Coordinates of C-alpha atoms in Angstrom, one line a residue:
Chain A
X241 CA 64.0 -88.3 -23.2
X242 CA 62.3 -86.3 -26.2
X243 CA 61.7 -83.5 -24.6
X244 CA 62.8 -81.2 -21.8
X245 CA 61.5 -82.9 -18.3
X246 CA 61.1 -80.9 -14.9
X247 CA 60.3 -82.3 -11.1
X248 CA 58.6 -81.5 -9.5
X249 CA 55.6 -80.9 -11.3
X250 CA 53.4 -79.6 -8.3
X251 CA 55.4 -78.7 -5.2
X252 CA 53.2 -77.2 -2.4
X253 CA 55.6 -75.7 0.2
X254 CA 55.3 -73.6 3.8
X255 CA 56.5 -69.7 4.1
X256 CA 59.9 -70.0 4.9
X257 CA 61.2 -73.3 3.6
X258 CA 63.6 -73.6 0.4
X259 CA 62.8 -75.2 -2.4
X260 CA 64.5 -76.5 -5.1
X261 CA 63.4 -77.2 -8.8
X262 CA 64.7 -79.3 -11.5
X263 CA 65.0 -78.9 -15.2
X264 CA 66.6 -81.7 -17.5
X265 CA 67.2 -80.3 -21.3
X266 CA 66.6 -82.0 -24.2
X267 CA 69.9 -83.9 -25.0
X268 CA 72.0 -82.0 -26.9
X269 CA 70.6 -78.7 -25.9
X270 CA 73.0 -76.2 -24.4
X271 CA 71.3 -73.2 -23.6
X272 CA 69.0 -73.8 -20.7
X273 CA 66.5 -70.9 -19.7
X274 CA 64.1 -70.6 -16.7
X275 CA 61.2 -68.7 -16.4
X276 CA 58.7 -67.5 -14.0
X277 CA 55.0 -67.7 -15.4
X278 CA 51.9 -66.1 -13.2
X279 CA 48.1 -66.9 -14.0
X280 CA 47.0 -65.2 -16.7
X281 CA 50.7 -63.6 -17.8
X282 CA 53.1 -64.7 -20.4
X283 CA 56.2 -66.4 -19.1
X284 CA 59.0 -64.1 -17.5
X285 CA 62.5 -64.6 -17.4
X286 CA 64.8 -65.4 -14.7
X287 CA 68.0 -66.7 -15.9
X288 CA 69.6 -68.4 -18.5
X289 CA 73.0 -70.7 -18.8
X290 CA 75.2 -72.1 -22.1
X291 CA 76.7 -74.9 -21.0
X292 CA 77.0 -74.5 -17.0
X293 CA 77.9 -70.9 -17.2
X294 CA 75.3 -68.5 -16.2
X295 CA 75.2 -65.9 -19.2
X296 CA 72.4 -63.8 -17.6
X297 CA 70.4 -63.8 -14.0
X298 CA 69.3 -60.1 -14.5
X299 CA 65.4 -61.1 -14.4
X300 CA 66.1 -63.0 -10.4
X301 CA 63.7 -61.1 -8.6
X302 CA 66.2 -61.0 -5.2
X303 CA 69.0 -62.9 -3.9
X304 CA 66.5 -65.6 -2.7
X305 CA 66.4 -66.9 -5.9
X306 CA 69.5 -69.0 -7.2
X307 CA 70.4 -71.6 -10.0
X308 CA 73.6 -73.4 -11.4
X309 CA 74.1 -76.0 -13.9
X310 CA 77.2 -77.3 -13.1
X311 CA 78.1 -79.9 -15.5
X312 CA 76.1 -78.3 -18.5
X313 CA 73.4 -80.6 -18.5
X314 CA 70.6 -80.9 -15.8
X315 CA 70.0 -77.4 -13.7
X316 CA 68.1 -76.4 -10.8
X317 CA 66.5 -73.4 -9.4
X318 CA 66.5 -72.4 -5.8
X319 CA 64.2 -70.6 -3.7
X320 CA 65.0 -69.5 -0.6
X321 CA 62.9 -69.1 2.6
X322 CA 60.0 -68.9 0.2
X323 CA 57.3 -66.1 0.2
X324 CA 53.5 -66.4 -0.7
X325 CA 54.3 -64.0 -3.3
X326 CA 56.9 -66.9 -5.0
X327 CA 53.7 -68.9 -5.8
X328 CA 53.8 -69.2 -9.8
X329 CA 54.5 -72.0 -12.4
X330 CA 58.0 -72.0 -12.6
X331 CA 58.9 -73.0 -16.6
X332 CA 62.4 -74.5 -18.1
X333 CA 63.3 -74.1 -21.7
X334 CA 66.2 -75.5 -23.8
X335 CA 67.9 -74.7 -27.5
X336 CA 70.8 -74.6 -29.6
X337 CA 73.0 -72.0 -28.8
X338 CA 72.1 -69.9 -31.6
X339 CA 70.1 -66.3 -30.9
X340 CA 67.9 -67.5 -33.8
X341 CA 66.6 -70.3 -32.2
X342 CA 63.5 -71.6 -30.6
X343 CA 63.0 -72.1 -27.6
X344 CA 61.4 -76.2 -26.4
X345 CA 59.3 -75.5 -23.2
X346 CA 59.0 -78.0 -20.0
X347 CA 55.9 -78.5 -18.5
X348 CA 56.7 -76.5 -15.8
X349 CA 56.5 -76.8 -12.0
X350 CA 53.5 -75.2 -10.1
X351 CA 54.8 -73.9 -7.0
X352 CA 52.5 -73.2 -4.2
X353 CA 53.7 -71.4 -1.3
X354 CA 51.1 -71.4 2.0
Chain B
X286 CA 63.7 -51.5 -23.5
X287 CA 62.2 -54.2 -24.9
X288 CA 58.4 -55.1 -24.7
X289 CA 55.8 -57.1 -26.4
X290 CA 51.9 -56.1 -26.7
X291 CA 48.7 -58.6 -26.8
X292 CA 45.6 -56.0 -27.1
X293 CA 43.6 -58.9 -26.9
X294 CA 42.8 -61.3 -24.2
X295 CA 40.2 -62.8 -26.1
X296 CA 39.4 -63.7 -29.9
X297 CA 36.5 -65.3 -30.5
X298 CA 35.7 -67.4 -33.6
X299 CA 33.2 -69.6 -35.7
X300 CA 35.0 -72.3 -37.2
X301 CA 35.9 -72.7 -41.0
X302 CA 36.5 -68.5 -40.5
X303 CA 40.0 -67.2 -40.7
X304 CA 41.7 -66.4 -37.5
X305 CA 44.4 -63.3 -36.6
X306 CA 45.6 -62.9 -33.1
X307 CA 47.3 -59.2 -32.8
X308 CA 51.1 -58.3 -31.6
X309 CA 53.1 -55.6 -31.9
X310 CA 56.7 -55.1 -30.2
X311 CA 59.1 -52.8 -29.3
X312 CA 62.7 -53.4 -29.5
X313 CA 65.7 -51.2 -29.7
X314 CA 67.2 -52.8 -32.6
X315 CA 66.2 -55.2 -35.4
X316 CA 63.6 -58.0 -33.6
X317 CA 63.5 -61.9 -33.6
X318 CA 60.0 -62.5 -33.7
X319 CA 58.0 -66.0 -32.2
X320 CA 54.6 -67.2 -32.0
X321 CA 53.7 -70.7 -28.5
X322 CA 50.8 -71.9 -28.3
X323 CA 49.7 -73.6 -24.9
X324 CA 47.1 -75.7 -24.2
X325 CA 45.9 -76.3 -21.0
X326 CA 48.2 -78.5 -18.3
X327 CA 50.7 -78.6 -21.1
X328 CA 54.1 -76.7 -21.7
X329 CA 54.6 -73.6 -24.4
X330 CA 54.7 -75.2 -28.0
X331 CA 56.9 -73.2 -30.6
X332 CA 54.6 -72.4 -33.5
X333 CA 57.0 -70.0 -35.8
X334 CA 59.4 -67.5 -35.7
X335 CA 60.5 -64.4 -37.9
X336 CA 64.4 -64.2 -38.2
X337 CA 65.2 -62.5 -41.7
X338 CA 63.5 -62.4 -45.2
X339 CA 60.0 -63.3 -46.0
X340 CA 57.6 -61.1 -44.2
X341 CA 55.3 -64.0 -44.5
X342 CA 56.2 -67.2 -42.4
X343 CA 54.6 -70.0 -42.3
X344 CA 54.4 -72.3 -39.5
X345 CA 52.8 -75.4 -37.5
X346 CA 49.0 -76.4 -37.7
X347 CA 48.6 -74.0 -40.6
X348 CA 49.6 -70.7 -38.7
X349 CA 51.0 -67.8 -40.3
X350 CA 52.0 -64.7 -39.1
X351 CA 53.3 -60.9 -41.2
X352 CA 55.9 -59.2 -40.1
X353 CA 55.3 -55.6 -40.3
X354 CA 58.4 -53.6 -39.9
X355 CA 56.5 -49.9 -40.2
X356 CA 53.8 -50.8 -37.8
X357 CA 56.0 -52.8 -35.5
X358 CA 53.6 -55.8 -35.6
X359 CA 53.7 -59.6 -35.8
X360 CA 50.0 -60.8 -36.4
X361 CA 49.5 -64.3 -35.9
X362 CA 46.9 -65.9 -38.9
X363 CA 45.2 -69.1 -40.1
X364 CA 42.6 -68.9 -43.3
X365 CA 40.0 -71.5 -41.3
X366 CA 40.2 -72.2 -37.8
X367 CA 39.2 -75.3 -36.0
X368 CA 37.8 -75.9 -32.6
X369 CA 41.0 -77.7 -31.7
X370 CA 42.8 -74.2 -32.2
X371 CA 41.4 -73.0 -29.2
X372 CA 43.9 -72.7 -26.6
X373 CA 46.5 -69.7 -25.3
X374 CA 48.8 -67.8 -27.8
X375 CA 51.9 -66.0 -26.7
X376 CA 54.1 -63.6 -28.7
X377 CA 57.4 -63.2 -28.3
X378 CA 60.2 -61.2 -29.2
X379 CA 64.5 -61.1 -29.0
X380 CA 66.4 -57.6 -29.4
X381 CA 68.7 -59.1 -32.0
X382 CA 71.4 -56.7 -31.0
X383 CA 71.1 -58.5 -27.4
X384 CA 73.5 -60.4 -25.9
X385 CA 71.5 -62.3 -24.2
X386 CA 68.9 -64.8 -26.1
X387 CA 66.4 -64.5 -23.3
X388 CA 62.6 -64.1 -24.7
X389 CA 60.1 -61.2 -23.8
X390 CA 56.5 -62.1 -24.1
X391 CA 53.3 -60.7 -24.4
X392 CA 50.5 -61.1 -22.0
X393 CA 49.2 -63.8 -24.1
X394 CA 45.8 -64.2 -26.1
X395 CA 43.2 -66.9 -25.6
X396 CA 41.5 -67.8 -28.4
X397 CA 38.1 -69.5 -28.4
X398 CA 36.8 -71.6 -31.9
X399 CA 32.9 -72.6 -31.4
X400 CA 31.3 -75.2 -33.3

């Protein structure tokens, strides 16, 4: 596609069960960033990959979060025996492995946790 | 450590007046500057971005934005605004002496264009 897709977009889920989200890049695309975005704050990193190695997962809040990319394309974030406190839109990026460029945005996933 | 500040959650104005939505950053080294725009149910859209040269850049929509090295800032401008401008901006920044090419962003800063 054009642009860099994500599933699901809304994914209401009980305390306790994992989840798992999806980001597909735009083609060509291989740095692959995920970041957590709360109401009314600007996104917040999580992780980021070139290619299917993980380059940095310092902003993972605890070891309940996950992700991998393991053929370099298509990735997917994992939450763990989710907490009400996970709730957030949950947003993918993808660019050109170049620290000068920018960053194309998903739509994201809203993640409810009850 | 690095950081980005919005002072703003709000800028209002009338339409056909010119526009600046406030940043400033803090960043060990020499910054990588951005400027997203989101509208509502819809992603972040990359506006412009400050790598080297120009303090002036030019970007999408008729945004602009200064770099300011002295005052540490990165105001976002447009000479007229237009009701469809309204929507959230978010500034963002890379330590360029970072390994990693992960973004920090502000807290973001609506801005509201009336009639």
């Amino acid at each position: 596609g054009a642009g860099v897709s994500q599933s699901p977009r809304y994914k209401v889920t009980k305390r306790g069960q994992d989840v798992a989200l999806r980001c597909d890049p735009i083609s060509g695309h291989v740095s692959l960033y995920w970041y957590r975005q709360a109401l009314g704050q600007g996104p917040e990193f999580l992780t980021y990959f070139n290619y299917e190695a993980q380059q940095d997962k310092s902003g993972l809040p605890n070891d309940r979060f996950s992700a991998e990319r393991p053929e370099g394309s298509i990735s997917t974030l994992t939450i763990q025996r989710t907490e009400q406190r996970d709730s957030a839109m949950y947003r993918c990026a993808s660019s050109f492995p170049d620290s000068t460029a920018e960053q194309f945005f998903g739509p994201g996933t809203r993640l409810t946790v009850l | 450590a690095q950081s980005v500040a919005q002072p703003e959650d709000q800028v209002n104005v009338a339409e056909g007046n010119p526009l600046t939505v406030k940043c400033t950053y803090s960043v060990s080294g020499n910054p990588y500057l951005f400027w997203y725009v989101q509208y509502p149910n819809r992603g972040l859209q990359f506006l412009l971005k400050y790598i080297t040269g120009d303090n002036l850049v030019k970007g999408s929509y008729g945004f602009e934005a200064e770099f300011n090295k002295s005052q540490t800032s990165f105001h976002l401008k447009k000479p007229s605004a237009l009701v469809s401008d309204s929507a959230l901006y978010f500034c963002a920044v890379r330590d360029r002496m970072d390994s990693s090419y992960k973004l920090i962003f502000g807290s973001g800063t609506r801005l509201l264009v009336r009639p």
